[in-house]
Amino acid sequence: MPPKDNKRPANLLIIAYYFPPVKVVGAVRLFHFYQESRKHFGQVQALSSTNRLRMAQDDSLRLEGASVTEVPAYDLRRATLAHAAENQPHLSHRAKSRPAARFLGRLLDSFPFNLLIGDGGLIYILLAYRQGKRLVREHHITHLFSSYRPWSDHLVAWLLKRRFPHLFWIADFRDLHVDPVRKNVLWPAFQRWCNRRILRRASLATTVSEGLKRHLEQLAPNVYVLRNGIGERMGEKEEKLFEQFTIAYTGSLYEGLQTAGPLFQALQQLLEEGKLEEEGIRLLYAGKDGALWEQWLRQYGLNGIGQNRGLLSMEEAKTIQLRAHANLLLSWSLPGGGGILTSKVYEYLAAGRPILAIVNGDGDEELEELLSGHLLFSTSQQDAVPALKTFILGVSGAPPKAPPPLPEGLEWGKNMEELVKTVFKN
C-alpha cells in the first residue's frame, strides 16, 4: 500500500497503445499489471489509442470497469489494420519474410521513424500528452507506467515526467529495443544513444528477466526485474487429456531465433525407425504463425502429425495447454548469458503439464531454475536428439504424472508486492 503519511493516495496512469483486451502477447502482461495495481493505488487510469478498438479482441483479457482514455493514432498500423484479415495487429509470416517488409520493420523500429509513423506515431504522442496532462491534474496522478513496445508510449511518459517532475515514472520493457540477436533496428549506436537520453528521466526501468536486465542496465540508471507471473494454477481445473499423445505449442514463433529442430529430428528418426507410428502422436500449434510452423514440419517430413489451430483466445490456448501431454517451449539465449523469460513460461507452469523446452544457444540458467522438474535442452548439447528420443518413447505410452511443485515467488500478486515496496521506498 502507499505510505500512510501521504495526504492523498498514490494514483497511477498506465500509458499503453496495446491496452487489453487487444489480442497481442504484450497485452497479457498489461492485463495482470493493471489488475494487481488496483490493489496498491487509489486510482488506476489508462491512456491508450483508438486503434485498439479496431484490433482483434480477446474477451478473456477484458478488464471490466477499467477507466480508459483513448486518443486517435494515424500511424502505419492503422492502415495495415484496414486491410488485415480479422483486423489482426500483425503481418503474416509470408509478408514478414519479404526483403522489403524486413527493411520496413527495421525502419519502423528505429528512431526517429518509430515516433513519426511507427505504432502510435506523432499525432498519437501529442494527443496522448495533452490528455495525459489533464489526467495528471484531474486525478492527482503520482505514478506513471509505460511499456515497450511501442516506444511512443515511453515518449508520452517522458513528456509528462518533464512537465510534472514529481511523477514517479516506471518504464517497462517486455523486449529490448535494440536486440543484439534479432538485429531489428538501423543505426544501433544512435538508437542506444536515444534510449539513454530518454531513459535517464525514468525513475525505474523494469524488465522480465535477468538476461534482459544486463542489457538494459547499459541504457537506464535503475533497472528492476518484474517477472511475469501466474494468476492461478490451471492444473487444478479438470480437463481431460487429448486421446492422442500431443505435444502442443501455443503462441508466436520467431524465425531465426527459435528452433524446434532437435525435437523434430528426434521424431523424424523415431518414425523412420518404426518405433513410433504417425497415429500415435500429434504436434499441435495454436497461434498467428501457423504458416511458419507448417514450413518447419515440411522440412522434417512431419506434415502427417501436425495440426494448426490458428490464433485463439487466451482461454482457448490455456485449454490446449491443460489437455496436452507436454507443452513445447522454444526460447533463445542472449549474448553475455541469460534469456528472455516470456509470459509463455508462466502459462505452461500454471497448466501443470510436463514442459519440453529447447533453448537456441548456450542455455539459460534462469529458465533452467524455473523449469526444475521439467525437461530443458539447448542446441549446444551434443546429446539433445538422443535424449529427446528417450523422453518421447518414455512418456508417449505412460500414464500422466502429477505436476511438479511450483517454484516460490511466481504469482503476479507477490511480484507486484515486491515492486510496490521498491517504488514507494523511493
mmCIF file of C-alpha atoms in Angstrom, residues 5-368:
data_model
loop_
_atom_site.group_PDB
_atom_site.id
_atom_site.type_symbol
_atom_site.label_atom_id
_atom_site.label_comp_id
_atom_site.label_asym_id
_atom_site.label_seq_id
_atom_site.Cartn_x
_atom_site.Cartn_y
_atom_site.Cartn_z
ATOM 1 C CA ASP A 5 1.887 9.735 5.675
ATOM 2 C CA ASN A 6 0.630 10.708 2.233
ATOM 3 C CA LYS A 7 -2.332 13.102 2.391
ATOM 4 C CA ARG A 8 -3.656 11.644 -0.825
ATOM 5 C CA PRO A 9 -3.346 8.034 -2.019
ATOM 6 C CA ALA A 10 -0.908 7.265 -4.793
ATOM 7 C CA ASN A 11 -2.638 7.215 -8.187
ATOM 8 C CA LEU A 12 -1.334 5.504 -11.304
ATOM 9 C CA LEU A 13 -1.578 6.314 -15.012
ATOM 10 C CA ILE A 14 -0.828 3.416 -17.386
ATOM 11 C CA ILE A 15 0.136 4.504 -20.914
ATOM 12 C CA ALA A 16 -0.404 1.598 -23.294
ATOM 13 C CA TYR A 17 -1.094 1.665 -27.025
ATOM 14 C CA TYR A 18 -1.917 -2.073 -26.832
ATOM 15 C CA PHE A 19 -4.100 -1.903 -23.742
ATOM 16 C CA PRO A 20 -6.235 -5.038 -23.157
ATOM 17 C CA PRO A 21 -8.308 -6.700 -24.462
ATOM 18 C CA VAL A 22 -6.268 -6.407 -27.678
ATOM 19 C CA LYS A 23 -5.272 -9.894 -28.844
ATOM 20 C CA VAL A 24 -1.482 -9.468 -28.696
ATOM 21 C CA VAL A 25 1.133 -11.088 -26.459
ATOM 22 C CA GLY A 26 2.080 -7.853 -24.703
ATOM 23 C CA ALA A 27 -1.500 -7.262 -23.548
ATOM 24 C CA VAL A 28 -1.232 -10.235 -21.161
ATOM 25 C CA ARG A 29 1.447 -8.510 -19.065
ATOM 26 C CA LEU A 30 -0.548 -5.269 -19.098
ATOM 27 C CA PHE A 31 -3.687 -7.176 -18.079
ATOM 28 C CA HIS A 32 -2.057 -8.614 -14.959
ATOM 29 C CA PHE A 33 -0.214 -5.393 -14.139
ATOM 30 C CA TYR A 34 -3.473 -3.433 -14.238
ATOM 31 C CA GLN A 35 -5.308 -5.960 -12.074
ATOM 32 C CA GLU A 36 -2.596 -6.025 -9.420
ATOM 33 C CA SER A 37 -2.091 -2.246 -9.500
ATOM 34 C CA ARG A 38 -5.665 -1.698 -8.359
ATOM 35 C CA LYS A 39 -4.726 -3.345 -5.040
ATOM 36 C CA HIS A 40 -1.965 -0.816 -4.360
ATOM 37 C CA PHE A 41 -3.115 2.502 -5.853
ATOM 38 C CA GLY A 42 -6.095 4.671 -5.017
ATOM 39 C CA GLN A 43 -6.916 5.122 -8.705
ATOM 40 C CA VAL A 44 -5.636 3.443 -11.850
ATOM 41 C CA GLN A 45 -6.226 5.356 -15.073
ATOM 42 C CA ALA A 46 -5.245 4.126 -18.542
ATOM 43 C CA LEU A 47 -4.327 6.084 -21.661
ATOM 44 C CA SER A 48 -4.483 4.257 -24.992
ATOM 45 C CA SER A 49 -5.221 4.572 -28.704
ATOM 46 C CA THR A 50 -8.497 4.309 -30.574
ATOM 47 C CA ASN A 51 -6.665 1.798 -32.785
ATOM 48 C CA ARG A 52 -7.153 -0.786 -30.039
ATOM 49 C CA LEU A 53 -10.860 -0.765 -30.894
ATOM 50 C CA ARG A 54 -10.019 -1.719 -34.493
ATOM 51 C CA MET A 55 -7.885 -4.700 -33.496
ATOM 52 C CA ALA A 56 -8.984 -8.258 -32.774
ATOM 53 C CA GLN A 57 -10.154 -8.569 -29.169
ATOM 54 C CA ASP A 58 -9.593 -11.310 -26.604
ATOM 55 C CA ASP A 59 -12.572 -11.448 -24.243
ATOM 56 C CA SER A 60 -10.511 -13.297 -21.629
ATOM 57 C CA LEU A 61 -8.355 -10.140 -21.334
ATOM 58 C CA ARG A 62 -11.297 -7.802 -20.867
ATOM 59 C CA LEU A 63 -10.969 -5.513 -17.835
ATOM 60 C CA GLU A 64 -14.448 -4.645 -16.653
ATOM 61 C CA GLY A 65 -14.755 -1.153 -15.260
ATOM 62 C CA ALA A 66 -11.316 -0.010 -16.406
ATOM 63 C CA SER A 67 -11.104 3.758 -16.849
ATOM 64 C CA VAL A 68 -9.516 4.155 -20.289
ATOM 65 C CA THR A 69 -8.988 7.413 -22.170
ATOM 66 C CA GLU A 70 -8.400 6.875 -25.897
ATOM 67 C CA VAL A 71 -6.827 9.189 -28.443
ATOM 68 C CA PRO A 72 -6.560 8.763 -32.239
ATOM 69 C CA ALA A 73 -3.411 7.347 -33.812
ATOM 70 C CA TYR A 74 -2.863 7.963 -37.523
ATOM 71 C CA ASP A 75 0.052 5.589 -37.933
ATOM 72 C CA LEU A 76 1.057 2.864 -40.352
ATOM 73 C CA ARG A 77 -0.633 0.290 -38.096
ATOM 74 C CA ARG A 78 -3.984 1.971 -38.722
ATOM 75 C CA ALA A 79 -3.502 1.499 -42.467
ATOM 76 C CA THR A 80 -2.498 -2.174 -42.155
ATOM 77 C CA LEU A 81 -5.447 -2.907 -39.869
ATOM 78 C CA ALA A 82 -7.815 -1.768 -42.598
ATOM 79 C CA HIS A 83 -6.508 -4.492 -44.923
ATOM 80 C CA ALA A 84 -5.607 -7.261 -42.450
ATOM 81 C CA ALA A 85 -7.707 -10.379 -42.009
ATOM 82 C CA GLU A 86 -9.867 -10.051 -38.893
ATOM 83 C CA ASN A 87 -8.072 -6.789 -38.039
ATOM 84 C CA GLN A 88 -5.103 -8.684 -36.628
ATOM 85 C CA PRO A 89 -2.382 -6.263 -35.424
ATOM 86 C CA HIS A 90 0.423 -8.224 -37.088
ATOM 87 C CA LEU A 91 1.647 -9.326 -40.502
ATOM 88 C CA SER A 92 1.573 -12.862 -41.836
ATOM 89 C CA HIS A 93 4.769 -14.927 -41.980
ATOM 90 C CA ARG A 94 4.740 -14.653 -45.759
ATOM 91 C CA ALA A 95 4.505 -10.861 -45.646
ATOM 92 C CA LYS A 96 7.188 -10.521 -42.968
ATOM 93 C CA SER A 97 9.617 -12.724 -44.903
ATOM 94 C CA ARG A 98 9.790 -10.349 -47.881
ATOM 95 C CA PRO A 99 13.024 -8.281 -48.000
ATOM 96 C CA ALA A 100 11.099 -5.017 -48.317
ATOM 97 C CA ALA A 101 8.954 -5.902 -45.294
ATOM 98 C CA ARG A 102 12.018 -6.825 -43.229
ATOM 99 C CA PHE A 103 13.659 -3.491 -44.046
ATOM 100 C CA LEU A 104 10.436 -1.612 -43.296
ATOM 101 C CA GLY A 105 10.189 -3.410 -39.954
ATOM 102 C CA ARG A 106 13.708 -2.311 -39.002
ATOM 103 C CA LEU A 107 12.944 1.221 -40.150
ATOM 104 C CA LEU A 108 9.757 1.418 -38.088
ATOM 105 C CA ASP A 109 11.637 0.156 -35.016
ATOM 106 C CA SER A 110 14.298 2.862 -35.361
ATOM 107 C CA PHE A 111 14.441 6.459 -34.175
ATOM 108 C CA PRO A 112 13.103 8.819 -35.474
ATOM 109 C CA PHE A 113 10.715 6.782 -37.644
ATOM 110 C CA ASN A 114 9.306 4.796 -34.707
ATOM 111 C CA LEU A 115 7.978 8.079 -33.308
ATOM 112 C CA LEU A 116 6.758 9.514 -36.609
ATOM 113 C CA ILE A 117 4.942 6.616 -38.310
ATOM 114 C CA GLY A 118 5.619 3.585 -36.107
ATOM 115 C CA ASP A 119 2.997 2.267 -33.674
ATOM 116 C CA GLY A 120 1.366 5.358 -32.218
ATOM 117 C CA GLY A 121 3.027 7.997 -34.340
ATOM 118 C CA LEU A 122 3.482 11.708 -33.802
ATOM 119 C CA ILE A 123 -0.210 12.651 -33.620
ATOM 120 C CA TYR A 124 -0.852 9.937 -31.015
ATOM 121 C CA ILE A 125 2.116 11.154 -28.950
ATOM 122 C CA LEU A 126 0.945 14.779 -28.975
ATOM 123 C CA LEU A 127 -2.716 13.975 -28.268
ATOM 124 C CA ALA A 128 -1.818 11.446 -25.568
ATOM 125 C CA TYR A 129 0.465 14.012 -23.933
ATOM 126 C CA ARG A 130 -2.365 16.562 -23.908
ATOM 127 C CA GLN A 131 -4.820 14.068 -22.405
ATOM 128 C CA GLY A 132 -2.135 12.848 -20.017
ATOM 129 C CA LYS A 133 -1.674 16.355 -18.622
ATOM 130 C CA ARG A 134 -5.405 16.558 -17.993
ATOM 131 C CA LEU A 135 -5.474 13.167 -16.270
ATOM 132 C CA VAL A 136 -2.499 14.032 -14.067
ATOM 133 C CA ARG A 137 -4.217 17.214 -12.876
ATOM 134 C CA GLU A 138 -7.771 15.885 -12.522
ATOM 135 C CA HIS A 139 -6.884 12.569 -10.874
ATOM 136 C CA HIS A 140 -3.840 13.701 -8.892
ATOM 137 C CA ILE A 141 -1.612 11.157 -10.623
ATOM 138 C CA THR A 142 1.594 10.352 -8.746
ATOM 139 C CA HIS A 143 2.980 7.443 -10.790
ATOM 140 C CA LEU A 144 3.337 6.605 -14.492
ATOM 141 C CA PHE A 145 3.745 3.202 -16.110
ATOM 142 C CA SER A 146 4.599 2.802 -19.801
ATOM 143 C CA SER A 147 5.613 -0.428 -21.503
ATOM 144 C CA TYR A 148 7.651 -1.024 -24.667
ATOM 145 C CA ARG A 149 6.564 -1.748 -27.294
ATOM 146 C CA PRO A 150 5.820 0.757 -28.791
ATOM 147 C CA TRP A 151 8.338 3.484 -27.992
ATOM 148 C CA SER A 152 5.651 6.131 -28.430
ATOM 149 C CA ASP A 153 4.229 5.179 -25.009
ATOM 150 C CA HIS A 154 7.598 5.814 -23.361
ATOM 151 C CA LEU A 155 7.888 9.179 -25.100
ATOM 152 C CA VAL A 156 4.460 10.249 -23.823
ATOM 153 C CA ALA A 157 5.579 9.291 -20.309
ATOM 154 C CA TRP A 158 8.867 11.158 -20.818
ATOM 155 C CA LEU A 159 6.987 14.321 -21.822
ATOM 156 C CA LEU A 160 4.725 14.038 -18.784
ATOM 157 C CA LYS A 161 7.704 13.493 -16.497
ATOM 158 C CA ARG A 162 9.305 16.668 -17.899
ATOM 159 C CA ARG A 163 6.088 18.618 -17.350
ATOM 160 C CA PHE A 164 5.419 17.162 -13.886
ATOM 161 C CA PRO A 165 8.776 16.340 -12.236
ATOM 162 C CA HIS A 166 7.065 14.906 -9.144
ATOM 163 C CA LEU A 167 5.819 11.884 -11.136
ATOM 164 C CA PHE A 168 7.464 8.523 -10.479
ATOM 165 C CA TRP A 169 7.908 7.026 -13.945
ATOM 166 C CA ILE A 170 8.239 3.256 -14.417
ATOM 167 C CA ALA A 171 9.499 2.455 -17.942
ATOM 168 C CA ASP A 172 8.784 -1.199 -18.668
ATOM 169 C CA PHE A 173 10.496 -3.317 -21.331
ATOM 170 C CA ARG A 174 8.948 -6.616 -22.389
ATOM 171 C CA ASP A 175 11.633 -6.765 -25.108
ATOM 172 C CA LEU A 176 14.852 -4.946 -25.866
ATOM 173 C CA HIS A 177 14.516 -2.065 -28.292
ATOM 174 C CA VAL A 178 17.993 -2.726 -29.704
ATOM 175 C CA ASP A 179 18.070 -6.523 -29.734
ATOM 176 C CA PRO A 180 21.592 -7.965 -30.190
ATOM 177 C CA VAL A 181 20.179 -11.228 -31.568
ATOM 178 C CA ARG A 182 17.331 -10.051 -33.779
ATOM 179 C CA LYS A 183 19.283 -7.053 -35.156
ATOM 180 C CA ASN A 184 15.958 -5.295 -35.524
ATOM 181 C CA VAL A 185 16.992 -1.641 -35.918
ATOM 182 C CA LEU A 186 19.006 0.627 -38.191
ATOM 183 C CA TRP A 187 21.990 2.544 -36.759
ATOM 184 C CA PRO A 188 22.171 0.635 -33.415
ATOM 185 C CA ALA A 189 24.632 3.069 -31.783
ATOM 186 C CA PHE A 190 22.300 6.000 -32.464
ATOM 187 C CA GLN A 191 19.324 4.008 -31.147
ATOM 188 C CA ARG A 192 21.153 3.282 -27.877
ATOM 189 C CA TRP A 193 22.020 6.964 -27.540
ATOM 190 C CA CYS A 194 18.336 7.881 -27.936
ATOM 191 C CA ASN A 195 17.404 5.266 -25.337
ATOM 192 C CA ARG A 196 19.889 6.693 -22.827
ATOM 193 C CA ARG A 197 18.752 10.280 -23.385
ATOM 194 C CA ILE A 198 15.117 9.417 -22.735
ATOM 195 C CA LEU A 199 15.505 6.768 -20.035
ATOM 196 C CA ARG A 200 17.701 8.901 -17.809
ATOM 197 C CA ARG A 201 14.470 10.618 -16.726
ATOM 198 C CA ALA A 202 12.852 7.302 -15.778
ATOM 199 C CA SER A 203 12.581 6.735 -12.035
ATOM 200 C CA LEU A 204 12.755 2.987 -12.583
ATOM 201 C CA ALA A 205 13.101 0.723 -15.613
ATOM 202 C CA THR A 206 11.567 -2.735 -15.356
ATOM 203 C CA THR A 207 12.031 -5.821 -17.484
ATOM 204 C CA VAL A 208 11.116 -9.504 -17.489
ATOM 205 C CA SER A 209 14.401 -11.360 -16.863
ATOM 206 C CA GLU A 210 17.938 -11.068 -15.547
ATOM 207 C CA GLY A 211 19.214 -11.590 -19.086
ATOM 208 C CA LEU A 212 17.360 -8.531 -20.379
ATOM 209 C CA LYS A 213 18.297 -6.580 -17.260
ATOM 210 C CA ARG A 214 22.009 -6.918 -18.038
ATOM 211 C CA HIS A 215 21.461 -5.267 -21.418
ATOM 212 C CA LEU A 216 19.033 -2.631 -20.128
ATOM 213 C CA GLU A 217 21.471 -1.530 -17.408
ATOM 214 C CA GLN A 218 23.621 -0.070 -20.187
ATOM 215 C CA LEU A 219 20.761 2.300 -21.055
ATOM 216 C CA ALA A 220 18.938 3.127 -17.812
ATOM 217 C CA PRO A 221 20.358 4.041 -14.383
ATOM 218 C CA ASN A 222 17.978 1.992 -12.229
ATOM 219 C CA VAL A 223 16.709 -1.385 -13.501
ATOM 220 C CA TYR A 224 14.406 -3.841 -11.711
ATOM 221 C CA VAL A 225 13.296 -7.319 -12.792
ATOM 222 C CA LEU A 226 9.495 -7.563 -12.718
ATOM 223 C CA ARG A 227 8.939 -11.083 -13.904
ATOM 224 C CA ASN A 228 5.726 -12.167 -15.478
ATOM 225 C CA GLY A 229 3.783 -14.441 -13.179
ATOM 226 C CA ILE A 230 0.785 -16.680 -12.838
ATOM 227 C CA GLY A 231 -2.629 -15.802 -11.506
ATOM 228 C CA GLU A 232 -3.791 -19.308 -10.633
ATOM 229 C CA ARG A 233 -2.664 -22.840 -11.261
ATOM 230 C CA MET A 234 -4.761 -24.023 -14.189
ATOM 231 C CA GLY A 235 -3.836 -27.626 -13.460
ATOM 232 C CA GLU A 236 -6.319 -27.570 -10.595
ATOM 233 C CA LYS A 237 -9.115 -27.406 -13.176
ATOM 234 C CA GLU A 238 -10.410 -30.674 -14.555
ATOM 235 C CA GLU A 239 -9.509 -31.092 -18.221
ATOM 236 C CA LYS A 240 -9.262 -34.449 -19.937
ATOM 237 C CA LEU A 241 -6.027 -35.103 -21.813
ATOM 238 C CA PHE A 242 -6.194 -35.437 -25.588
ATOM 239 C CA GLU A 243 -6.776 -39.059 -26.605
ATOM 240 C CA GLN A 244 -3.811 -38.899 -28.976
ATOM 241 C CA PHE A 245 -0.394 -38.184 -27.442
ATOM 242 C CA THR A 246 0.004 -34.460 -28.071
ATOM 243 C CA ILE A 247 2.919 -32.065 -27.835
ATOM 244 C CA ALA A 248 1.493 -28.538 -28.046
ATOM 245 C CA TYR A 249 2.969 -25.147 -28.815
ATOM 246 C CA THR A 250 0.766 -22.113 -28.238
ATOM 247 C CA GLY A 251 1.980 -18.637 -29.137
ATOM 248 C CA SER A 252 4.165 -16.693 -31.535
ATOM 249 C CA LEU A 253 7.125 -18.079 -33.464
ATOM 250 C CA TYR A 254 10.269 -16.070 -34.179
ATOM 251 C CA GLU A 255 12.101 -17.260 -37.260
ATOM 252 C CA GLY A 256 15.861 -17.275 -36.863
ATOM 253 C CA LEU A 257 15.642 -17.017 -33.074
ATOM 254 C CA GLN A 258 13.810 -20.178 -32.044
ATOM 255 C CA THR A 259 14.251 -23.705 -33.279
ATOM 256 C CA ALA A 260 12.293 -26.904 -32.819
ATOM 257 C CA GLY A 261 14.947 -28.742 -34.845
ATOM 258 C CA PRO A 262 16.151 -31.174 -32.139
ATOM 259 C CA LEU A 263 12.580 -32.282 -31.356
ATOM 260 C CA PHE A 264 11.564 -32.618 -34.995
ATOM 261 C CA GLN A 265 14.754 -34.525 -35.783
ATOM 262 C CA ALA A 266 14.080 -36.916 -32.898
ATOM 263 C CA LEU A 267 10.512 -37.523 -34.098
ATOM 264 C CA GLN A 268 11.675 -37.988 -37.681
ATOM 265 C CA GLN A 269 14.152 -40.658 -36.590
ATOM 266 C CA LEU A 270 11.620 -42.460 -34.384
ATOM 267 C CA LEU A 271 9.127 -42.608 -37.254
ATOM 268 C CA GLU A 272 11.769 -43.848 -39.708
ATOM 269 C CA GLU A 273 12.948 -46.482 -37.218
ATOM 270 C CA GLY A 274 9.388 -47.715 -36.738
ATOM 271 C CA LYS A 275 9.475 -47.015 -33.008
ATOM 272 C CA LEU A 276 6.641 -44.544 -33.351
ATOM 273 C CA GLU A 277 3.544 -44.523 -35.561
ATOM 274 C CA GLU A 278 2.057 -41.365 -37.046
ATOM 275 C CA GLU A 279 -1.275 -42.279 -35.487
ATOM 276 C CA GLY A 280 0.372 -42.280 -32.071
ATOM 277 C CA ILE A 281 1.489 -38.674 -31.855
ATOM 278 C CA ARG A 282 0.411 -35.160 -32.788
ATOM 279 C CA LEU A 283 2.244 -31.825 -32.919
ATOM 280 C CA LEU A 284 -0.388 -29.189 -32.237
ATOM 281 C CA TYR A 285 0.158 -25.490 -32.900
ATOM 282 C CA ALA A 286 -2.064 -22.547 -31.955
ATOM 283 C CA GLY A 287 -1.016 -19.003 -32.809
ATOM 284 C CA LYS A 288 -0.569 -16.433 -35.541
ATOM 285 C CA ASP A 289 2.446 -18.106 -37.188
ATOM 286 C CA GLY A 290 0.883 -21.309 -38.460
ATOM 287 C CA ALA A 291 2.497 -20.908 -41.890
ATOM 288 C CA LEU A 292 5.968 -20.969 -40.331
ATOM 289 C CA TRP A 293 5.053 -23.982 -38.162
ATOM 290 C CA GLU A 294 3.880 -25.889 -41.232
ATOM 291 C CA GLN A 295 7.066 -24.922 -43.070
ATOM 292 C CA TRP A 296 9.141 -26.384 -40.228
ATOM 293 C CA LEU A 297 7.105 -29.597 -40.308
ATOM 294 C CA ARG A 298 7.647 -29.989 -44.047
ATOM 295 C CA GLN A 299 11.409 -29.662 -43.614
ATOM 296 C CA TYR A 300 11.375 -32.823 -41.498
ATOM 297 C CA GLY A 301 8.598 -34.672 -43.305
ATOM 298 C CA LEU A 302 6.282 -34.375 -40.299
ATOM 299 C CA ASN A 303 3.236 -32.949 -42.092
ATOM 300 C CA GLY A 304 1.243 -36.039 -41.204
ATOM 301 C CA ILE A 305 1.444 -35.444 -37.456
ATOM 302 C CA GLY A 306 0.988 -31.665 -37.452
ATOM 303 C CA GLN A 307 -2.140 -29.691 -36.674
ATOM 304 C CA ASN A 308 -2.624 -25.919 -36.874
ATOM 305 C CA ARG A 309 -5.458 -24.439 -34.788
ATOM 306 C CA GLY A 310 -4.749 -20.818 -35.756
ATOM 307 C CA LEU A 311 -4.937 -17.801 -33.468
ATOM 308 C CA LEU A 312 -7.043 -18.497 -30.377
ATOM 309 C CA SER A 313 -8.107 -16.528 -27.321
ATOM 310 C CA MET A 314 -6.009 -16.824 -24.173
ATOM 311 C CA GLU A 315 -8.612 -19.094 -22.550
ATOM 312 C CA GLU A 316 -8.751 -21.394 -25.583
ATOM 313 C CA ALA A 317 -4.954 -21.604 -25.639
ATOM 314 C CA LYS A 318 -4.903 -22.428 -21.925
ATOM 315 C CA THR A 319 -7.344 -25.276 -22.504
ATOM 316 C CA ILE A 320 -4.930 -26.768 -25.040
ATOM 317 C CA GLN A 321 -2.086 -26.395 -22.536
ATOM 318 C CA LEU A 322 -4.135 -28.278 -19.942
ATOM 319 C CA ARG A 323 -5.035 -31.106 -22.316
ATOM 320 C CA ALA A 324 -1.595 -31.586 -23.885
ATOM 321 C CA HIS A 325 0.651 -34.403 -22.705
ATOM 322 C CA ALA A 326 3.588 -31.991 -22.984
ATOM 323 C CA ASN A 327 3.865 -28.282 -23.761
ATOM 324 C CA LEU A 328 6.697 -27.177 -26.026
ATOM 325 C CA LEU A 329 8.638 -24.045 -25.098
ATOM 326 C CA LEU A 330 11.051 -22.521 -27.616
ATOM 327 C CA SER A 331 13.432 -19.826 -26.416
ATOM 328 C CA TRP A 332 16.867 -18.386 -27.165
ATOM 329 C CA SER A 333 19.846 -17.104 -25.211
ATOM 330 C CA LEU A 334 21.307 -13.607 -25.338
ATOM 331 C CA PRO A 335 24.956 -12.612 -25.786
ATOM 332 C CA GLY A 336 26.582 -12.494 -22.368
ATOM 333 C CA GLY A 337 24.235 -15.122 -20.953
ATOM 334 C CA GLY A 338 20.631 -15.300 -19.886
ATOM 335 C CA GLY A 339 17.432 -15.316 -21.859
ATOM 336 C CA ILE A 340 14.085 -13.603 -22.183
ATOM 337 C CA LEU A 341 11.560 -15.471 -19.963
ATOM 338 C CA THR A 342 8.414 -14.805 -21.962
ATOM 339 C CA SER A 343 4.967 -14.938 -20.377
ATOM 340 C CA LYS A 344 4.551 -18.341 -22.048
ATOM 341 C CA VAL A 345 6.854 -19.884 -19.422
ATOM 342 C CA TYR A 346 4.396 -18.969 -16.678
ATOM 343 C CA GLU A 347 1.346 -20.087 -18.643
ATOM 344 C CA TYR A 348 2.935 -23.503 -19.056
ATOM 345 C CA LEU A 349 3.900 -23.716 -15.377
ATOM 346 C CA ALA A 350 0.343 -22.805 -14.395
ATOM 347 C CA ALA A 351 -1.027 -25.569 -16.639
ATOM 348 C CA GLY A 352 0.829 -28.160 -14.586
ATOM 349 C CA ARG A 353 1.700 -30.335 -17.575
ATOM 350 C CA PRO A 354 5.247 -31.500 -18.453
ATOM 351 C CA ILE A 355 7.244 -28.805 -20.240
ATOM 352 C CA LEU A 356 9.692 -29.604 -23.010
ATOM 353 C CA ALA A 357 11.964 -26.579 -23.510
ATOM 354 C CA ILE A 358 14.528 -26.050 -26.263
ATOM 355 C CA VAL A 359 16.858 -23.049 -25.981
ATOM 356 C CA ASN A 360 18.565 -21.902 -29.152
ATOM 357 C CA GLY A 361 22.080 -21.154 -27.911
ATOM 358 C CA ASP A 362 24.155 -21.982 -24.865
ATOM 359 C CA GLY A 363 21.317 -22.387 -22.406
ATOM 360 C CA ASP A 364 19.621 -20.168 -19.845
ATOM 361 C CA GLU A 365 20.304 -20.715 -16.130
ATOM 362 C CA GLU A 366 17.341 -18.568 -15.074
ATOM 363 C CA LEU A 367 14.972 -20.623 -17.220
ATOM 364 C CA GLU A 368 16.566 -23.853 -16.016
#
